[in-house]
mmCIF file of C-alpha atoms in Angstrom:
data_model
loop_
_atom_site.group_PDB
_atom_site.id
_atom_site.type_symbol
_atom_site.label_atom_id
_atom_site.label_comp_id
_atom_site.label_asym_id
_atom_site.label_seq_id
_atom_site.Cartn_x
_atom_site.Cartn_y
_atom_site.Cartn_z
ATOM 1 C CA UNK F 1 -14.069 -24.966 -6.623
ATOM 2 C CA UNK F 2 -15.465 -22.646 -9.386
ATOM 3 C CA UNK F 3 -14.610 -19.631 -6.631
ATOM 4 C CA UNK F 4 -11.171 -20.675 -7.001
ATOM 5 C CA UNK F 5 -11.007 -21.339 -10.624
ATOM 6 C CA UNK F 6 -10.468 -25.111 -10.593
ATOM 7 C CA UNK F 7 -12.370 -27.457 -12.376
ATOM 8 C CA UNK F 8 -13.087 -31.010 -11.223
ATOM 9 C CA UNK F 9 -14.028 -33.775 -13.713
ATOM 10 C CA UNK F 10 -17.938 -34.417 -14.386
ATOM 11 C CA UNK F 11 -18.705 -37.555 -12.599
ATOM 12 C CA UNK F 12 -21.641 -39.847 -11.245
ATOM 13 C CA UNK F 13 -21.889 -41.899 -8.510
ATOM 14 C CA UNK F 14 -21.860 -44.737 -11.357
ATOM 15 C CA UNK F 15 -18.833 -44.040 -12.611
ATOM 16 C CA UNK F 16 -16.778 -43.263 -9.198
ATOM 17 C CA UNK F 17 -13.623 -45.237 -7.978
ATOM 18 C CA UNK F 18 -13.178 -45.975 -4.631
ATOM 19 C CA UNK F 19 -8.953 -45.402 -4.921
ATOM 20 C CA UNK F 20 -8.167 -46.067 -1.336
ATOM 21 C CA UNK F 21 -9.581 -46.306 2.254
ATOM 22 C CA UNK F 22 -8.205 -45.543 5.994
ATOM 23 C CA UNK F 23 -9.292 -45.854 9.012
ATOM 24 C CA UNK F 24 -11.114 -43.048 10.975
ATOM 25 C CA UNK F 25 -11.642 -42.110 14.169
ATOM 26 C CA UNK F 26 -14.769 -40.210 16.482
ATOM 27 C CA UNK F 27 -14.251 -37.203 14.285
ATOM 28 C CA UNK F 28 -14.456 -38.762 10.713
ATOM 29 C CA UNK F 29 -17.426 -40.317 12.489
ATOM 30 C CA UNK F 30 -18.773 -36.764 12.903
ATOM 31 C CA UNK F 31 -17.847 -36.018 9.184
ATOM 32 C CA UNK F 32 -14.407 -34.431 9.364
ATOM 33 C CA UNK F 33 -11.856 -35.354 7.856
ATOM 34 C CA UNK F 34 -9.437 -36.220 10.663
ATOM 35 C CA UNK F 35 -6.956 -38.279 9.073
ATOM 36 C CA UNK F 36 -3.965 -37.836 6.850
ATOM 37 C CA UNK F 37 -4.273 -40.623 3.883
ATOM 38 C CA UNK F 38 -1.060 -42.078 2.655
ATOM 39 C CA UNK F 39 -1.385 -40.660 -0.775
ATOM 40 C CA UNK F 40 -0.576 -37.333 0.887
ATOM 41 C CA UNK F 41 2.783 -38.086 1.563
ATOM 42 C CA UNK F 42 3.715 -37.516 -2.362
ATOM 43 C CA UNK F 43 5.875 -34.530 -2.999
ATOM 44 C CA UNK F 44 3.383 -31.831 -4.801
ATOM 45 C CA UNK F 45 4.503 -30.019 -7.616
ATOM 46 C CA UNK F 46 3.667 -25.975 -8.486
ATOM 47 C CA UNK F 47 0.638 -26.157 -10.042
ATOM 48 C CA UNK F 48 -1.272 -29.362 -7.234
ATOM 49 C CA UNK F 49 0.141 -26.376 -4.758
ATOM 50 C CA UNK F 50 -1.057 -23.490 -6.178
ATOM 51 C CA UNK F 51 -4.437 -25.378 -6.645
ATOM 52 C CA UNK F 52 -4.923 -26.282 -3.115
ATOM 53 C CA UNK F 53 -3.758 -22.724 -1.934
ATOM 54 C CA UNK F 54 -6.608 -21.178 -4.369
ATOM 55 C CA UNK F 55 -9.123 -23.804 -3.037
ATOM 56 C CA UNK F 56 -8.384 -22.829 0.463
ATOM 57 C CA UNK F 57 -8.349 -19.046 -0.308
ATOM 58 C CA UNK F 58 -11.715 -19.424 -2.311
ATOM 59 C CA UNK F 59 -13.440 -20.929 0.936
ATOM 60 C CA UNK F 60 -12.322 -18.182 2.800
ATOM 61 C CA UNK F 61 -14.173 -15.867 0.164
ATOM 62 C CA UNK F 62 -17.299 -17.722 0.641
ATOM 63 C CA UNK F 63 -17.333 -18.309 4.106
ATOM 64 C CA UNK F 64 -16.382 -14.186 4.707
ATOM 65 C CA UNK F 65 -19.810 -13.423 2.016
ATOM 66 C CA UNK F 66 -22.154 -15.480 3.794
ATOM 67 C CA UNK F 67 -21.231 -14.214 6.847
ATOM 68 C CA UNK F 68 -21.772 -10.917 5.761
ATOM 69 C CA UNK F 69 -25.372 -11.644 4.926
ATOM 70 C CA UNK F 70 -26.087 -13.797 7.988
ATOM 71 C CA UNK F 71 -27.785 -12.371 10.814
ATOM 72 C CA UNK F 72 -26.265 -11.985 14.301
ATOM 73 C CA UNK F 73 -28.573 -14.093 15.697
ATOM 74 C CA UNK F 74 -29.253 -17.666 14.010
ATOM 75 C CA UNK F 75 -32.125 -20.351 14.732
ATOM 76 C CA UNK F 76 -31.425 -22.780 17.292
ATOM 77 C CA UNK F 77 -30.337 -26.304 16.911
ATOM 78 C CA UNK F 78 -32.937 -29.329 17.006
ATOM 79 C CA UNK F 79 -31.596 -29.915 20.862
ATOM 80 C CA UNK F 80 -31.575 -25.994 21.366
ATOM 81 C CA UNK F 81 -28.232 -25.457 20.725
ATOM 82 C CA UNK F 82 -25.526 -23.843 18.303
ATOM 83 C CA UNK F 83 -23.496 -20.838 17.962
ATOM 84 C CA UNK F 84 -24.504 -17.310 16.932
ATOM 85 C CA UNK F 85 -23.139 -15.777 13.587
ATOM 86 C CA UNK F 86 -19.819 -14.302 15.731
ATOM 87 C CA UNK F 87 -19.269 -16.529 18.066
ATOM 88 C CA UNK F 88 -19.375 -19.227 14.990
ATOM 89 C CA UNK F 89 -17.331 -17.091 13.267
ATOM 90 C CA UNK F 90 -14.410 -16.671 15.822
ATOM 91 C CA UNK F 91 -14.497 -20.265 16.533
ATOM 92 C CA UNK F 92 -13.549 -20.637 12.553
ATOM 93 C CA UNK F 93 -10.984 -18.058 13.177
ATOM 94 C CA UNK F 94 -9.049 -19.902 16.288
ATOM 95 C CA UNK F 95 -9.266 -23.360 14.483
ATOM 96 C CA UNK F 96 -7.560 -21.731 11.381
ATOM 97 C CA UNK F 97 -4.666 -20.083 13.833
ATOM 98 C CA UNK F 98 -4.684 -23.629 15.093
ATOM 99 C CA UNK F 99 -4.552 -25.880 11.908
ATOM 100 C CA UNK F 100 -2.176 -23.007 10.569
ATOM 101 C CA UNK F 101 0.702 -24.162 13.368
ATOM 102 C CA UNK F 102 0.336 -27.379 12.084
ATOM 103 C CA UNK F 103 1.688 -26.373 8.773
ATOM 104 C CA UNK F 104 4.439 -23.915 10.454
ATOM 105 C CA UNK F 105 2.685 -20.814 10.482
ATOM 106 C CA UNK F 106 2.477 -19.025 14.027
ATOM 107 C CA UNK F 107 -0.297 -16.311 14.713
ATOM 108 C CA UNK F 108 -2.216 -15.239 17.683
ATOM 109 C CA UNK F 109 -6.564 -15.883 17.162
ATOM 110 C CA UNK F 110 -7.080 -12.626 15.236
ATOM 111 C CA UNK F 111 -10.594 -10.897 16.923
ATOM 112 C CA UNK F 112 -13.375 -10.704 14.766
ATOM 113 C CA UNK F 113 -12.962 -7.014 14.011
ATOM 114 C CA UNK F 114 -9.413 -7.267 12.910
ATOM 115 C CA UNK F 115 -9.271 -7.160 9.412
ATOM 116 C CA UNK F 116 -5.925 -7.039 9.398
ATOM 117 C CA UNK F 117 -4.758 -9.351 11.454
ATOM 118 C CA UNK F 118 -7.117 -12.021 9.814
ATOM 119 C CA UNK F 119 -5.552 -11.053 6.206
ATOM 120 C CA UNK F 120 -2.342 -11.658 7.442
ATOM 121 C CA UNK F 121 -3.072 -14.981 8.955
ATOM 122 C CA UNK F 122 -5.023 -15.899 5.605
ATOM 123 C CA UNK F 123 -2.155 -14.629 3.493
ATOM 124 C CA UNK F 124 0.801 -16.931 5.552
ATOM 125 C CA UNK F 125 -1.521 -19.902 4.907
ATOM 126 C CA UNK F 126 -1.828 -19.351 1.546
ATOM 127 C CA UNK F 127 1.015 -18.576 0.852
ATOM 128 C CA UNK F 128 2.791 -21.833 2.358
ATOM 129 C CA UNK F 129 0.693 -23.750 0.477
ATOM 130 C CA UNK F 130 1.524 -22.155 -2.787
ATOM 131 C CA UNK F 131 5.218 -22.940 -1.769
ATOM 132 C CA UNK F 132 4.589 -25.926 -0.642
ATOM 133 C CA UNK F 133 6.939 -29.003 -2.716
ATOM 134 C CA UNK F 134 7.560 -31.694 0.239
ATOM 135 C CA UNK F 135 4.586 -33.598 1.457
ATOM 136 C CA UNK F 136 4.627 -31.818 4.933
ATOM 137 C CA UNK F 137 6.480 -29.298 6.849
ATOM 138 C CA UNK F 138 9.331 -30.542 8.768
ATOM 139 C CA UNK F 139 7.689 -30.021 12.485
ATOM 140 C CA UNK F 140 6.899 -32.386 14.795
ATOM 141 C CA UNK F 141 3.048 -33.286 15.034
ATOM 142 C CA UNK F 142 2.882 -30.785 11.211
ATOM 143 C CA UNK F 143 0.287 -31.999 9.254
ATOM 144 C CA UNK F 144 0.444 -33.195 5.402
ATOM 145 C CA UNK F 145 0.193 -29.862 3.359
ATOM 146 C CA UNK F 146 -2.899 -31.950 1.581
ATOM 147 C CA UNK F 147 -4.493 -32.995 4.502
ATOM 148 C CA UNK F 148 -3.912 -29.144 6.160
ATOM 149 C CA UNK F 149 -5.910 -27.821 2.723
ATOM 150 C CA UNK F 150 -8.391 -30.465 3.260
ATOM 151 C CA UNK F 151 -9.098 -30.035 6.661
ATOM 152 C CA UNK F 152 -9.131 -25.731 7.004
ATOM 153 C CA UNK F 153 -11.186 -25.926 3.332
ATOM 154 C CA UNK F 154 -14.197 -28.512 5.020
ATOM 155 C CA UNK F 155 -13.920 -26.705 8.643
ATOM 156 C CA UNK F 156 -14.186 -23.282 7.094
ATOM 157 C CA UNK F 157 -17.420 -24.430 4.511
ATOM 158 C CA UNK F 158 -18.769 -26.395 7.429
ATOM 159 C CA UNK F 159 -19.453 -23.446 9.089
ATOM 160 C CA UNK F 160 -20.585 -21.107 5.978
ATOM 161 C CA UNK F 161 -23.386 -23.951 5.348
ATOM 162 C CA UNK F 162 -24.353 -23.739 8.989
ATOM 163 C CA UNK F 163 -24.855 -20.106 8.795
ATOM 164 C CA UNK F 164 -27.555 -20.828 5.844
ATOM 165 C CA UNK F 165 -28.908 -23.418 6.935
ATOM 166 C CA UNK F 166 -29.732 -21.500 10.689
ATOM 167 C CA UNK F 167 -30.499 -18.313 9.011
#
C-alpha cells in the first residue's frame, strides 16, 4: 500500500469490524481469496479505480525487486518441495495472463525474459482497472473488477514473500 501511495486507516484488532462474511471453498481454505463478496458488485467510481489499479501495479513493483535479489535457487520446502526463483516466477506470470482474461484482457504467458511482453500485459491490466466504472466486465465467467485486484494483488505478494522466506 505505501508502494502505491494509498493509505489505509490505523487500526487494531480491538477496534476491527467484521462488515460481512461468505462462504469459501478448498482455496480460501488454503488462504486465497477465491470468492467474489457481494459488496463487489457496487459500481466503482474514478478514484476506488484508480486506487485498486495503483495497488495492483505497486505489487508488481515489489514482487519484480525481490525477485531481482532472490537467488536462482531457493531452500526447499518442509516436505522437500517448492519452486525455484524462475520457475516461481513464470508460474506468477501465467496466473496473471490467466486472471487478466477474466477481466477481458487477452495475452499469451509472456516468457520470463520478455520484458516487453510482460509490460504490456501489466499495462492492459492496469489500465482496465483504472477504467473500470461497472462492477465487472460484461464476459461470461469475468470476474468482479474488485475481486480481479484482490486476487492478482495476494497471488502476486504470495509469491514475493515466498521468495524471502526460501532465500
Amino acid at each position: 500500500a505505501t508502494a502505491a501511495g494509498v493509505r489505509f486507516a490505523s487500526r487494531t484488532l480491538d477496534s476491527a469490524e467484521v462488515t460481512g462474511r461468505v462462504k469459501g471453498n478448498a482455496t480460501t481454505d488454503f488462504g486465497a481469496p477465491a470468492v467474489p463478496v457481494p459488496w463487489d458488485d457496487a459500481p466503482l467510481g474514478r478514484a476506488e479505480a484508480e486506487r485498486l489499479s495503483r495497488l495492483v501495479v505497486a505489487t508488481w513493483a515489489v514482487f519484480d525487486r525481490i525477485r531481482a535479489v532472490t537467488p536462482q535457487s531457493l531452500a526447499k520446502g518442509p516436505r522437500g518441495g517448492g519452486r525455484d526463483r524462475d520457475k516461481m516466477a513464470d508460474h506468477v506470470l501465467g496466473a496473471e495472463a490467466a486472471y487478466a482474461r477474466k477481466v477481458g484482457v487477452r495475452h499469451r504467458q509472456p516468457r520470463l525474459d520478455d520484458t516487453a511482453a510482460i509490460a504490456a500485459l501489466r499495462d492492459e491490466i492496469a489500465a482496465t482497472l483504472r477504467a473500470a466504472r461497472s462492477p465487472a466486465p460484461d464476459l461470461e465467467k469475468g470476474w468482479p473488477y474488485r475481486y480481479a485486484a484482490r486476487r492478482i494483488a495476494w497471488h502476486v505478494l504470495d509469491h514475493a514473500w515466498e521468495m524471502q522466506d526460501r532465500s
